[in-house]
Amino acid sequence: MAWVKYTGEPIVREPIAIVGSSGLRSIGKIAVEHLVEGLRPKLVAELYSPHFPILYQTRPSYVSHPDLPGRAGIELKGGKVGLPRVEFYSLASPPLLITKGYHANFKGQYKVANRVLDLYQEFGVGRMIVLAGYGGERGEVCCAATDSELLEELKKHGIDKGYEGPFYGFSGLVFGLGMLRKIRGVCLFGKTQPNFEDPEYPDPIATGAVLEKLNTLLNLNIDLSKLHGE
Amino acid sequence: MSMQYKIYKEPELKDPYMIVGLPGIGYVAKLSADYLVKELRAELFEEMYSSSFPPYVIIKKDGTVELLKNEFYYWKDGESKKDLIIFTGNVQPVSPEGQYEVANEVLDRAEKFKVKKLFAMGAYVTGRPVEKPKVYGVATAPELVEEIKRYEVSSMDSGSISGTNGLVFGLAKLRGIQSVCLLSETPGYMDASGHTLADAKSAQALLKVLGKLLDLKIEMEPLEKEARLTEKFVQEIEELERQTEEMRRTTAPPPPPKDIYF
């Protein structure tokens, strides 16, 4: 189960979805938060689900277990009450639907990803760019795609394939299940040193490398000095 | 739970047989199903995805992404006397509820295509070396048990068959679909790193029986090579599962962070 609360009309139709969630070294999450902060898009929808724990019983949060559903609850931030949620932000130029993901527990992962894709179809999303991380020495960015044609396109921009293996959680499933809806997508993986004590410990430098590539692809002119500074 | 489908074709089949082989112990069932698909050049007509599959996708070596899935193939006999539907995949559902759901989906197809007999495949774990694997069989009707006995199949009157392959067989009985479950002996060994070994010898014994039951000529030569490939593939999947287990740390109950209240 998952439901959507609309907070405004999307500014454009047929945007490119940008997807990030708290994966390895939180690259996807920080990247999306940085985009929201820098581009000031309009919040147009929020997705809620009873499958979103406020406290996870597994670490990292994106590797779920059928017997460990986590604990439900709310968060308080600056005196404001909030539920765990996925947020969708709309930007006019370039036409984007920035998605800040949230990992559901085991039972909810496919349901939530499919509900996100319902919304994408509603907003006319035909392409997506997923931002995430993968383990290795820090600094490089490689890619994956739903089809070889997109891989070729990325190669022209100096981004090549390079990661082979599983892609867990919110972003992986949105990316993969998008294929069944004919939503073509690419994923930019920033290479990062895994932190075994805290797998989601932020890596702003690897995030910066991913956003640099996104800057090139979409001509965003996002200021990355803050990330590099960290 | 929810299912999703990708339908490539609606084949026209005449009273087909259905063969079921999802991955399980020794990959006996999957290896057999994959081998049949390859040897008969069976055609993929539907893919099925379940929310009870493990929640991840696979980034392949070529840089493209793949979902975990189950697949239906068909093969038409020239004389339409033994058309086949072969059901296999790269994963089984994780939960019992998911296994029931997938098994019932398989049987919905069996009813839709008016399957005259269903053969579920599986492994019979011995826990000791097996020189010449015996094939055990159970069936939904006494006359079927008698029939399979004629093809060097040992009967099995007690025990349990776990997983989706066994469930398809059991649920077929409830739907009145004639059904046979063939279990081929395998040691159930793992290698030093804990990987299950694909047992080509066991699959070969099973396919020999199945070939006789269906009067199919199955060329067995390349099976050994095929087994190594399947082994490599399934080990990759297992490696993913192992990595998942390693990566996942149970933190139940988690220590409450300072800014979270109950």
CSV table of C-alpha atoms in Angstrom, one decimal:
chain,number,residue,atom,x,y,z
A,1,MET,CA,0.0,0.0,0.0
A,2,ALA,CA,1.2,3.5,-0.8
A,3,TRP,CA,-0.7,6.7,-1.4
A,4,VAL,CA,0.1,10.1,-3.0
A,5,LYS,CA,-0.6,13.5,-1.7
A,6,TYR,CA,-0.4,16.1,-4.4
A,7,THR,CA,0.9,19.5,-3.3
A,8,GLY,CA,0.8,21.3,-6.6
A,9,GLU,CA,0.5,20.9,-10.4
A,10,PRO,CA,3.7,19.8,-12.1
A,11,ILE,CA,5.3,22.7,-13.9
A,12,VAL,CA,6.0,20.8,-17.1
A,13,ARG,CA,4.7,17.7,-18.8
A,14,GLU,CA,7.0,14.8,-19.9
A,15,PRO,CA,10.0,15.7,-17.6
A,16,ILE,CA,13.1,13.5,-17.1
A,17,ALA,CA,12.9,11.9,-13.7
A,18,ILE,CA,16.0,12.3,-11.5
A,19,VAL,CA,16.1,9.6,-8.9
A,20,GLY,CA,18.2,9.3,-5.7
A,21,SER,CA,17.8,7.6,-2.4
A,22,SER,CA,19.9,6.8,0.6
A,23,GLY,CA,22.1,4.1,-0.9
A,24,LEU,CA,25.8,3.4,-0.6
A,25,ARG,CA,27.5,6.3,1.1
A,26,SER,CA,24.2,8.2,0.6
A,27,ILE,CA,25.4,9.5,-2.8
A,28,GLY,CA,21.9,9.4,-4.4
A,29,LYS,CA,20.3,11.1,-1.4
A,30,ILE,CA,22.8,13.9,-1.1
A,31,ALA,CA,22.9,14.4,-4.8
A,32,VAL,CA,19.1,14.9,-5.0
A,33,GLU,CA,19.1,17.1,-1.9
A,34,HIS,CA,21.8,19.2,-3.5
A,35,LEU,CA,19.7,19.5,-6.7
A,36,VAL,CA,16.7,20.6,-4.7
A,37,GLU,CA,18.7,23.1,-2.8
A,38,GLY,CA,20.4,24.5,-5.8
A,39,LEU,CA,17.6,24.5,-8.4
A,40,ARG,CA,14.7,25.4,-6.1
A,41,PRO,CA,12.1,23.1,-7.9
A,42,LYS,CA,8.5,23.0,-6.8
A,43,LEU,CA,7.3,20.2,-4.5
A,44,VAL,CA,4.4,18.7,-6.4
A,45,ALA,CA,3.7,15.4,-4.7
A,46,GLU,CA,4.6,13.2,-1.8
A,47,LEU,CA,4.2,9.4,-1.5
A,48,TYR,CA,3.5,7.8,1.8
A,49,SER,CA,3.4,4.1,2.7
A,50,PRO,CA,3.0,2.0,5.8
A,51,HIS,CA,6.0,0.1,4.5
A,52,PHE,CA,8.3,3.1,5.3
A,53,PRO,CA,9.9,2.5,8.6
A,54,ILE,CA,11.2,5.4,10.6
A,55,LEU,CA,13.6,3.0,12.2
A,56,TYR,CA,15.1,0.2,10.2
A,57,GLN,CA,16.0,-3.1,11.8
A,58,THR,CA,18.6,-3.8,9.1
A,59,ARG,CA,21.8,-1.9,8.3
A,60,PRO,CA,22.1,-0.6,5.6
A,61,SER,CA,18.5,0.4,5.2
A,62,TYR,CA,18.4,-0.6,1.5
A,63,VAL,CA,19.2,-4.2,2.2
A,64,SER,CA,15.9,-5.4,3.6
A,65,HIS,CA,14.8,-8.7,5.2
A,66,PRO,CA,11.4,-10.3,5.2
A,67,ASP,CA,11.4,-10.9,9.0
A,68,LEU,CA,12.6,-7.4,9.9
A,69,PRO,CA,10.0,-4.9,8.8
A,70,GLY,CA,11.4,-2.0,11.0
A,71,ARG,CA,9.4,0.4,13.2
A,72,ALA,CA,6.8,2.8,12.0
A,73,GLY,CA,6.8,6.4,13.3
A,74,ILE,CA,7.1,10.0,12.6
A,75,GLU,CA,9.9,12.5,12.5
A,76,LEU,CA,10.2,15.9,14.1
A,77,LYS,CA,12.3,18.5,12.3
A,78,GLY,CA,12.5,22.1,13.5
A,79,GLY,CA,9.3,21.6,15.5
A,80,LYS,CA,7.4,20.3,12.4
A,81,VAL,CA,5.9,16.8,12.3
A,82,GLY,CA,6.6,14.6,9.2
A,83,LEU,CA,6.0,11.1,8.0
A,84,PRO,CA,8.7,9.2,6.1
A,85,ARG,CA,8.0,9.8,2.4
A,86,VAL,CA,9.1,10.1,-1.1
A,87,GLU,CA,9.2,13.6,-2.5
A,88,PHE,CA,8.6,14.7,-6.1
A,89,TYR,CA,9.9,18.1,-7.2
A,90,SER,CA,9.1,19.7,-10.6
A,91,LEU,CA,11.4,22.0,-12.5
A,92,ALA,CA,10.6,23.9,-15.7
A,93,SER,CA,14.0,24.3,-17.3
A,94,PRO,CA,15.4,21.8,-17.9
A,95,PRO,CA,12.2,19.8,-17.5
A,96,LEU,CA,12.8,17.6,-14.5
A,97,LEU,CA,10.9,15.6,-11.9
A,98,ILE,CA,13.4,15.3,-9.1
A,99,THR,CA,12.6,12.3,-6.9
A,100,LYS,CA,13.9,12.0,-3.4
A,101,GLY,CA,13.4,8.3,-2.6
A,102,TYR,CA,12.9,6.4,0.6
A,103,HIS,CA,13.5,2.7,1.2
A,104,ALA,CA,10.5,0.6,2.0
A,105,ASN,CA,10.8,-2.6,4.1
A,106,PHE,CA,10.9,-5.9,2.3
A,107,LYS,CA,7.2,-6.3,1.8
A,108,GLY,CA,6.8,-2.8,0.3
A,109,GLN,CA,9.7,-2.4,-2.0
A,110,TYR,CA,8.1,-3.6,-5.2
A,111,LYS,CA,4.8,-1.9,-4.3
A,112,VAL,CA,6.4,1.5,-3.6
A,113,ALA,CA,8.5,1.3,-6.8
A,114,ASN,CA,5.5,0.6,-8.9
A,115,ARG,CA,3.5,3.4,-7.3
A,116,VAL,CA,6.3,5.8,-8.1
A,117,LEU,CA,6.2,4.6,-11.7
A,118,ASP,CA,2.4,5.1,-11.8
A,119,LEU,CA,3.0,8.7,-10.9
A,120,TYR,CA,5.8,9.0,-13.5
A,121,GLN,CA,3.4,7.8,-16.1
A,122,GLU,CA,0.8,10.2,-14.9
A,123,PHE,CA,3.3,13.0,-15.3
A,124,GLY,CA,4.4,11.7,-18.7
A,125,VAL,CA,7.9,10.7,-17.7
A,126,GLY,CA,9.6,8.8,-20.5
A,127,ARG,CA,13.2,8.8,-19.3
A,128,MET,CA,15.0,8.7,-16.0
A,129,ILE,CA,18.4,9.3,-14.6
A,130,VAL,CA,19.2,7.5,-11.4
A,131,LEU,CA,22.1,8.7,-9.2
A,132,ALA,CA,23.8,6.2,-6.9
A,133,GLY,CA,27.1,4.8,-5.7
A,134,TYR,CA,29.2,1.7,-6.0
A,135,GLY,CA,32.2,0.4,-4.1
A,136,GLY,CA,35.8,1.0,-5.1
A,137,GLU,CA,38.4,3.7,-5.1
A,138,ARG,CA,36.8,7.1,-5.0
A,139,GLY,CA,36.4,9.5,-7.8
A,140,GLU,CA,35.2,7.9,-11.0
A,141,VAL,CA,31.7,7.7,-12.4
A,142,CYS,CA,30.4,4.8,-14.4
A,143,CYS,CA,27.0,4.0,-15.8
A,144,ALA,CA,24.3,1.4,-16.5
A,145,ALA,CA,21.2,1.7,-18.7
A,146,THR,CA,18.0,0.0,-19.6
A,147,ASP,CA,19.3,-0.5,-23.2
A,148,SER,CA,22.6,-0.5,-25.2
A,149,GLU,CA,21.5,2.6,-27.2
A,150,LEU,CA,21.5,4.7,-24.1
A,151,LEU,CA,24.9,3.3,-23.1
A,152,GLU,CA,26.3,4.4,-26.4
A,153,GLU,CA,24.8,7.9,-25.8
A,154,LEU,CA,26.6,8.1,-22.5
A,155,LYS,CA,29.8,6.9,-23.9
A,156,LYS,CA,29.9,10.0,-26.2
A,157,HIS,CA,29.8,12.0,-23.0
A,158,GLY,CA,32.8,10.1,-21.6
A,159,ILE,CA,30.8,7.9,-19.2
A,160,ASP,CA,31.2,4.2,-19.7
A,161,LYS,CA,29.8,1.0,-18.1
A,162,GLY,CA,31.9,-0.3,-15.2
A,163,TYR,CA,29.8,-1.7,-12.4
A,164,GLU,CA,28.5,-5.3,-12.4
A,165,GLY,CA,26.3,-6.6,-9.6
A,166,PRO,CA,23.2,-6.0,-7.6
A,167,PHE,CA,21.4,-2.7,-7.3
A,168,TYR,CA,19.3,-2.7,-4.1
A,169,GLY,CA,16.4,-0.8,-2.8
A,170,PHE,CA,14.3,2.1,-4.0
A,171,SER,CA,16.4,3.4,-6.8
A,172,GLY,CA,17.3,0.0,-8.2
A,173,LEU,CA,13.7,-1.2,-8.4
A,174,VAL,CA,12.4,2.1,-9.8
A,175,PHE,CA,15.2,1.8,-12.5
A,176,GLY,CA,14.5,-1.8,-13.3
A,177,LEU,CA,10.7,-1.9,-13.1
A,178,GLY,CA,10.7,1.2,-15.3
A,179,MET,CA,11.6,-1.1,-18.2
A,180,LEU,CA,8.3,-2.8,-17.9
A,181,ARG,CA,6.6,0.6,-18.4
A,182,LYS,CA,8.9,1.4,-21.3
A,183,ILE,CA,10.5,4.2,-19.3
A,184,ARG,CA,14.1,4.2,-20.5
A,185,GLY,CA,16.7,5.1,-18.0
A,186,VAL,CA,20.4,5.5,-17.1
A,187,CYS,CA,22.1,5.2,-13.8
A,188,LEU,CA,25.2,7.2,-12.9
A,189,PHE,CA,27.2,5.3,-10.3
A,190,GLY,CA,29.8,7.3,-8.3
A,191,LYS,CA,32.7,5.2,-7.1
A,192,THR,CA,33.1,5.4,-3.4
A,193,GLN,CA,35.0,3.7,-0.6
A,194,PRO,CA,32.5,1.5,1.3
A,195,ASN,CA,32.3,2.3,5.0
A,196,PHE,CA,31.5,-1.0,6.7
A,197,GLU,CA,30.7,0.5,10.0
A,198,ASP,CA,28.2,2.9,8.5
A,199,PRO,CA,27.4,2.0,4.9
A,200,GLU,CA,25.3,5.2,4.4
A,201,TYR,CA,27.9,7.6,5.8
A,202,PRO,CA,27.8,10.5,3.3
A,203,ASP,CA,30.5,10.9,0.7
A,204,PRO,CA,30.2,14.4,-0.7
A,205,ILE,CA,33.2,14.1,-3.0
A,206,ALA,CA,31.8,11.1,-4.8
A,207,THR,CA,28.5,12.8,-4.9
A,208,GLY,CA,30.1,15.8,-6.5
A,209,ALA,CA,31.7,13.6,-9.2
A,210,VAL,CA,28.2,12.2,-10.0
A,211,LEU,CA,26.7,15.7,-10.1
A,212,GLU,CA,29.5,17.0,-12.3
A,213,LYS,CA,28.5,14.4,-14.9
A,214,LEU,CA,24.8,15.3,-14.5
A,215,ASN,CA,25.8,18.9,-15.0
A,216,THR,CA,27.4,18.0,-18.3
A,217,LEU,CA,24.5,15.9,-19.5
A,218,LEU,CA,21.7,18.4,-18.6
A,219,ASN,CA,23.6,21.7,-18.6
A,220,LEU,CA,22.5,22.4,-15.1
A,221,ASN,CA,25.2,24.8,-13.9
A,222,ILE,CA,24.8,23.5,-10.4
A,223,ASP,CA,27.4,24.9,-8.0
A,224,LEU,CA,29.3,22.0,-6.6
A,225,SER,CA,31.8,24.1,-4.5
A,226,LYS,CA,29.9,23.3,-1.3
A,227,LEU,CA,30.2,19.5,-1.9
A,228,HIS,CA,33.8,19.8,-2.8
A,229,GLY,CA,34.4,21.9,0.2
A,230,GLU,CA,33.1,19.1,2.4
B,1,MET,CA,1.7,-9.3,-3.3
B,2,SER,CA,1.5,-8.3,-6.8
B,3,MET,CA,2.4,-9.9,-10.1
B,4,GLN,CA,3.5,-8.2,-13.4
B,5,TYR,CA,3.7,-9.8,-16.8
B,6,LYS,CA,5.4,-9.2,-20.1
B,7,ILE,CA,3.6,-11.2,-22.8
B,8,TYR,CA,5.6,-11.7,-26.0
B,9,LYS,CA,3.3,-14.1,-27.8
B,10,GLU,CA,0.0,-16.0,-27.4
B,11,PRO,CA,1.0,-19.5,-28.7
B,12,GLU,CA,-1.5,-21.8,-30.1
B,13,LEU,CA,-0.9,-25.2,-28.5
B,14,LYS,CA,-2.7,-28.5,-28.7
B,15,ASP,CA,-3.2,-30.2,-25.4
B,16,PRO,CA,0.4,-29.4,-24.3
B,17,TYR,CA,2.4,-31.0,-21.5
B,18,MET,CA,3.8,-28.6,-18.9
B,19,ILE,CA,7.2,-28.9,-17.4
B,20,VAL,CA,8.1,-26.9,-14.3
B,21,GLY,CA,11.7,-26.3,-13.1
B,22,LEU,CA,12.6,-23.3,-11.0
B,23,PRO,CA,16.0,-23.2,-9.3
B,24,GLY,CA,16.4,-25.3,-6.2
B,25,ILE,CA,18.8,-27.7,-4.6
B,26,GLY,CA,21.6,-28.8,-7.0
B,27,TYR,CA,19.8,-26.7,-9.7
B,28,VAL,CA,18.5,-30.0,-10.9
B,29,ALA,CA,15.2,-28.7,-12.0
B,30,LYS,CA,16.4,-25.4,-13.5
B,31,LEU,CA,19.3,-27.1,-15.3
B,32,SER,CA,16.9,-29.7,-16.7
B,33,ALA,CA,14.4,-27.0,-17.8
B,34,ASP,CA,17.1,-24.7,-19.3
B,35,TYR,CA,18.5,-27.7,-21.1
B,36,LEU,CA,15.2,-28.6,-22.6
B,37,VAL,CA,14.6,-24.9,-23.7
B,38,LYS,CA,18.0,-24.8,-25.4
B,39,GLU,CA,17.9,-28.3,-27.0
B,40,LEU,CA,14.3,-27.9,-28.3
B,41,ARG,CA,14.9,-24.2,-29.2
B,42,ALA,CA,11.7,-23.5,-27.2
B,43,GLU,CA,10.4,-19.9,-27.6
B,44,LEU,CA,9.9,-17.5,-24.7
B,45,PHE,CA,6.3,-16.3,-24.7
B,46,GLU,CA,5.8,-14.7,-21.3
B,47,GLU,CA,7.8,-13.3,-18.4
B,48,MET,CA,6.4,-12.9,-14.9
B,49,TYR,CA,7.6,-10.7,-12.1
B,50,SER,CA,6.5,-10.9,-8.5
B,51,SER,CA,6.8,-8.5,-5.6
B,52,SER,CA,7.8,-11.6,-3.5
B,53,PHE,CA,11.0,-11.9,-5.5
B,54,PRO,CA,14.1,-10.5,-3.7
B,55,PRO,CA,14.0,-6.7,-4.0
B,56,TYR,CA,17.0,-5.9,-6.2
B,57,VAL,CA,17.9,-5.7,-9.9
B,58,ILE,CA,21.1,-7.0,-11.5
B,59,ILE,CA,23.5,-4.8,-13.4
B,60,LYS,CA,24.9,-7.1,-16.1
B,61,LYS,CA,28.5,-7.1,-17.4
B,62,ASP,CA,27.3,-5.3,-20.6
B,63,GLY,CA,26.0,-2.4,-18.5
B,64,THR,CA,22.3,-3.1,-18.9
B,65,VAL,CA,19.9,-3.8,-16.1
B,66,GLU,CA,17.9,-7.0,-15.6
B,67,LEU,CA,14.9,-7.8,-13.3
B,68,LEU,CA,14.6,-11.0,-11.4
B,69,LYS,CA,12.0,-13.0,-13.3
B,70,ASN,CA,10.2,-16.3,-14.1
B,71,GLU,CA,9.6,-17.4,-17.7
B,72,PHE,CA,7.3,-19.4,-19.8
B,73,TYR,CA,8.6,-21.1,-23.0
B,74,TYR,CA,6.7,-23.2,-25.6
B,75,TRP,CA,7.7,-25.8,-28.1
B,76,LYS,CA,5.5,-27.2,-30.8
B,77,ASP,CA,5.9,-30.7,-31.8
B,78,GLY,CA,5.6,-31.1,-35.6
B,79,GLU,CA,2.7,-33.5,-35.3
B,80,SER,CA,1.1,-31.5,-32.4
B,81,LYS,CA,1.1,-34.7,-30.3
B,82,LYS,CA,3.4,-33.4,-27.5
B,83,ASP,CA,3.5,-29.6,-27.5
B,84,LEU,CA,5.3,-28.3,-24.5
B,85,ILE,CA,5.2,-25.4,-22.1
B,86,ILE,CA,8.4,-25.1,-20.0
B,87,PHE,CA,8.3,-22.9,-16.9
B,88,THR,CA,11.6,-21.8,-15.4
B,89,GLY,CA,13.4,-18.6,-14.2
B,90,ASN,CA,16.3,-17.1,-12.3
B,91,VAL,CA,14.7,-17.0,-8.9
B,92,GLN,CA,12.0,-18.4,-6.6
B,93,PRO,CA,9.8,-16.2,-4.5
B,94,VAL,CA,11.2,-15.6,-1.0
B,95,SER,CA,8.0,-16.0,1.1
B,96,PRO,CA,5.6,-19.0,1.3
B,97,GLU,CA,2.7,-16.6,0.3
B,98,GLY,CA,4.7,-15.6,-2.8
B,99,GLN,CA,5.4,-19.2,-3.6
B,100,TYR,CA,1.7,-20.0,-3.5
B,101,GLU,CA,0.9,-17.0,-5.6
B,102,VAL,CA,3.5,-17.9,-8.3
B,103,ALA,CA,2.4,-21.6,-8.2
B,104,ASN,CA,-1.2,-20.6,-8.8
B,105,GLU,CA,-0.2,-18.3,-11.7
B,106,VAL,CA,1.6,-21.2,-13.3
B,107,LEU,CA,-1.5,-23.3,-12.9
B,108,ASP,CA,-3.7,-20.6,-14.3
B,109,ARG,CA,-1.6,-20.9,-17.5
B,110,ALA,CA,-1.9,-24.7,-17.3
B,111,GLU,CA,-5.7,-24.4,-17.3
B,112,LYS,CA,-5.7,-21.7,-20.0
B,113,PHE,CA,-3.7,-23.9,-22.4
B,114,LYS,CA,-5.6,-27.0,-21.4
B,115,VAL,CA,-2.4,-28.8,-20.2
B,116,LYS,CA,-3.1,-32.5,-20.3
B,117,LYS,CA,-0.3,-33.5,-17.9
B,118,LEU,CA,2.1,-31.5,-15.7
B,119,PHE,CA,5.6,-32.6,-14.8
B,120,ALA,CA,7.2,-30.7,-11.9
B,121,MET,CA,10.9,-31.4,-11.4
B,122,GLY,CA,13.1,-31.3,-8.3
B,123,ALA,CA,16.0,-32.8,-6.4
B,124,TYR,CA,16.0,-35.7,-3.9
B,125,VAL,CA,18.8,-34.9,-1.5
B,126,THR,CA,20.8,-37.8,-0.3
B,127,GLY,CA,23.6,-36.1,1.7
B,128,ARG,CA,26.1,-38.7,0.4
B,129,PRO,CA,27.8,-39.3,-2.9
B,130,VAL,CA,25.6,-40.5,-5.7
B,131,GLU,CA,27.1,-42.7,-8.4
B,132,LYS,CA,24.1,-43.4,-10.5
B,133,PRO,CA,21.2,-41.0,-9.5
B,134,LYS,CA,17.9,-42.7,-9.0
B,135,VAL,CA,14.8,-40.8,-10.0
B,136,TYR,CA,11.9,-40.8,-7.6
B,137,GLY,CA,8.3,-40.0,-8.7
B,138,VAL,CA,5.0,-39.1,-7.1
B,139,ALA,CA,1.8,-38.5,-9.0
B,140,THR,CA,-1.7,-37.2,-8.4
B,141,ALA,CA,-3.4,-40.5,-9.3
B,142,PRO,CA,-2.6,-44.2,-8.6
B,143,GLU,CA,-2.7,-45.0,-12.4
B,144,LEU,CA,-0.1,-42.3,-13.0
B,145,VAL,CA,2.1,-43.8,-10.3
B,146,GLU,CA,1.9,-47.2,-12.1
B,147,GLU,CA,2.6,-45.5,-15.4
B,148,ILE,CA,5.8,-43.8,-14.2
B,149,LYS,CA,7.0,-47.0,-12.5
B,150,ARG,CA,7.4,-48.5,-16.0
B,151,TYR,CA,10.2,-45.9,-16.7
B,152,GLU,CA,12.6,-46.8,-14.0
B,153,VAL,CA,11.1,-44.4,-11.5
B,154,SER,CA,11.2,-45.3,-7.9
B,155,SER,CA,8.1,-44.6,-5.9
B,156,MET,CA,8.2,-42.4,-2.9
B,157,ASP,CA,5.4,-42.6,-0.4
B,158,SER,CA,6.6,-40.3,2.4
B,159,GLY,CA,8.6,-37.1,2.8
B,160,SER,CA,8.1,-33.5,1.8
B,161,ILE,CA,8.8,-31.4,-1.3
B,162,SER,CA,9.6,-27.8,-0.4
B,163,GLY,CA,9.5,-24.8,-2.7
B,164,THR,CA,7.5,-23.6,-5.6
B,165,ASN,CA,8.2,-26.7,-7.8
B,166,GLY,CA,6.6,-29.0,-5.2
B,167,LEU,CA,3.7,-26.5,-4.6
B,168,VAL,CA,2.8,-26.4,-8.3
B,169,PHE,CA,2.5,-30.2,-8.2
B,170,GLY,CA,0.4,-30.2,-5.1
B,171,LEU,CA,-1.9,-27.4,-6.1
B,172,ALA,CA,-2.4,-29.0,-9.5
B,173,LYS,CA,-4.1,-31.9,-7.7
B,174,LEU,CA,-6.6,-29.5,-6.2
B,175,ARG,CA,-7.4,-28.2,-9.6
B,176,GLY,CA,-7.8,-31.6,-11.1
B,177,ILE,CA,-4.8,-31.4,-13.3
B,178,GLN,CA,-2.9,-34.7,-13.9
B,179,SER,CA,0.4,-34.1,-12.4
B,180,VAL,CA,3.7,-35.9,-11.8
B,181,CYS,CA,6.7,-34.8,-9.7
B,182,LEU,CA,10.1,-36.2,-10.6
B,183,LEU,CA,12.9,-35.9,-8.1
B,184,SER,CA,16.4,-36.9,-9.0
B,185,GLU,CA,19.0,-37.9,-6.5
B,186,THR,CA,21.7,-35.3,-5.7
B,187,PRO,CA,24.2,-35.1,-2.9
B,188,GLY,CA,23.3,-31.5,-2.2
B,189,TYR,CA,26.9,-30.6,-1.8
B,190,MET,CA,28.4,-27.1,-1.6
B,191,ASP,CA,31.9,-26.0,-2.5
B,192,ALA,CA,34.4,-24.6,0.0
B,193,SER,CA,32.9,-21.1,-0.3
B,194,GLY,CA,29.4,-22.4,0.4
B,195,HIS,CA,28.1,-22.3,-3.2
B,196,THR,CA,25.7,-25.0,-4.2
B,197,LEU,CA,27.0,-27.1,-7.0
B,198,ALA,CA,24.9,-27.6,-10.1
B,199,ASP,CA,24.5,-31.3,-10.5
B,200,ALA,CA,24.5,-32.2,-14.2
B,201,LYS,CA,24.5,-35.9,-13.6
B,202,SER,CA,21.3,-35.6,-11.6
B,203,ALA,CA,19.7,-33.5,-14.2
B,204,GLN,CA,20.8,-35.9,-16.9
B,205,ALA,CA,19.1,-38.8,-15.0
B,206,LEU,CA,15.9,-36.8,-14.7
B,207,LEU,CA,15.9,-35.7,-18.3
B,208,LYS,CA,16.4,-39.3,-19.4
B,209,VAL,CA,13.2,-40.3,-17.5
B,210,LEU,CA,11.3,-37.3,-18.8
B,211,GLY,CA,12.4,-38.0,-22.3
B,212,LYS,CA,11.0,-41.5,-22.1
B,213,LEU,CA,7.8,-40.4,-20.5
B,214,LEU,CA,7.2,-37.8,-23.2
B,215,ASP,CA,8.8,-39.8,-26.0
B,216,LEU,CA,11.2,-37.0,-26.7
B,217,LYS,CA,14.6,-37.5,-28.1
B,218,ILE,CA,17.0,-35.4,-26.0
B,219,GLU,CA,20.6,-35.2,-27.0
B,220,MET,CA,22.6,-35.5,-23.7
B,221,GLU,CA,26.1,-34.8,-24.9
B,222,PRO,CA,26.4,-31.0,-24.1
B,223,LEU,CA,24.7,-31.3,-20.7
B,224,GLU,CA,27.9,-31.4,-18.8
B,225,LYS,CA,29.1,-28.1,-20.4
B,226,GLU,CA,25.7,-26.6,-19.9
B,227,ALA,CA,25.9,-27.6,-16.2
B,228,ARG,CA,29.1,-25.6,-15.8
B,229,LEU,CA,27.5,-22.6,-17.3
B,230,THR,CA,24.4,-22.9,-15.2
B,231,GLU,CA,26.6,-23.4,-12.2
B,232,LYS,CA,28.5,-20.2,-13.0
B,233,PHE,CA,25.3,-18.3,-13.5
B,234,VAL,CA,23.6,-19.5,-10.3
B,235,GLN,CA,26.7,-19.0,-8.3
B,236,GLU,CA,26.7,-15.4,-9.4
B,237,ILE,CA,23.1,-15.1,-8.1
B,238,GLU,CA,24.1,-16.9,-4.9
B,239,GLU,CA,27.0,-14.6,-4.5
B,240,LEU,CA,24.6,-11.7,-4.7
B,241,GLU,CA,22.5,-13.3,-2.0
B,242,ARG,CA,25.6,-14.0,0.1
B,243,GLN,CA,26.8,-10.4,-0.3
B,244,THR,CA,23.3,-9.3,0.7
B,245,GLU,CA,23.5,-11.4,3.9
B,246,GLU,CA,26.9,-10.1,4.6
B,247,MET,CA,26.0,-6.6,4.0
B,248,ARG,CA,22.8,-6.8,6.0
B,249,ARG,CA,23.4,-6.3,9.7
B,250,THR,CA,20.5,-7.0,12.0
B,251,THR,CA,20.1,-4.1,14.4
B,252,ALA,CA,16.9,-5.2,16.0
B,253,PRO,CA,15.9,-3.4,18.1
B,254,PRO,CA,17.8,-0.4,16.8
B,255,PRO,CA,19.1,2.1,19.3
B,256,PRO,CA,16.9,5.2,19.1
B,257,PRO,CA,18.8,8.2,17.7
B,258,LYS,CA,18.7,11.2,19.9
B,259,ASP,CA,16.1,13.2,17.8
B,260,ILE,CA,13.6,10.3,17.6
B,261,TYR,CA,11.0,9.7,20.2
B,262,PHE,CA,8.6,6.9,20.8
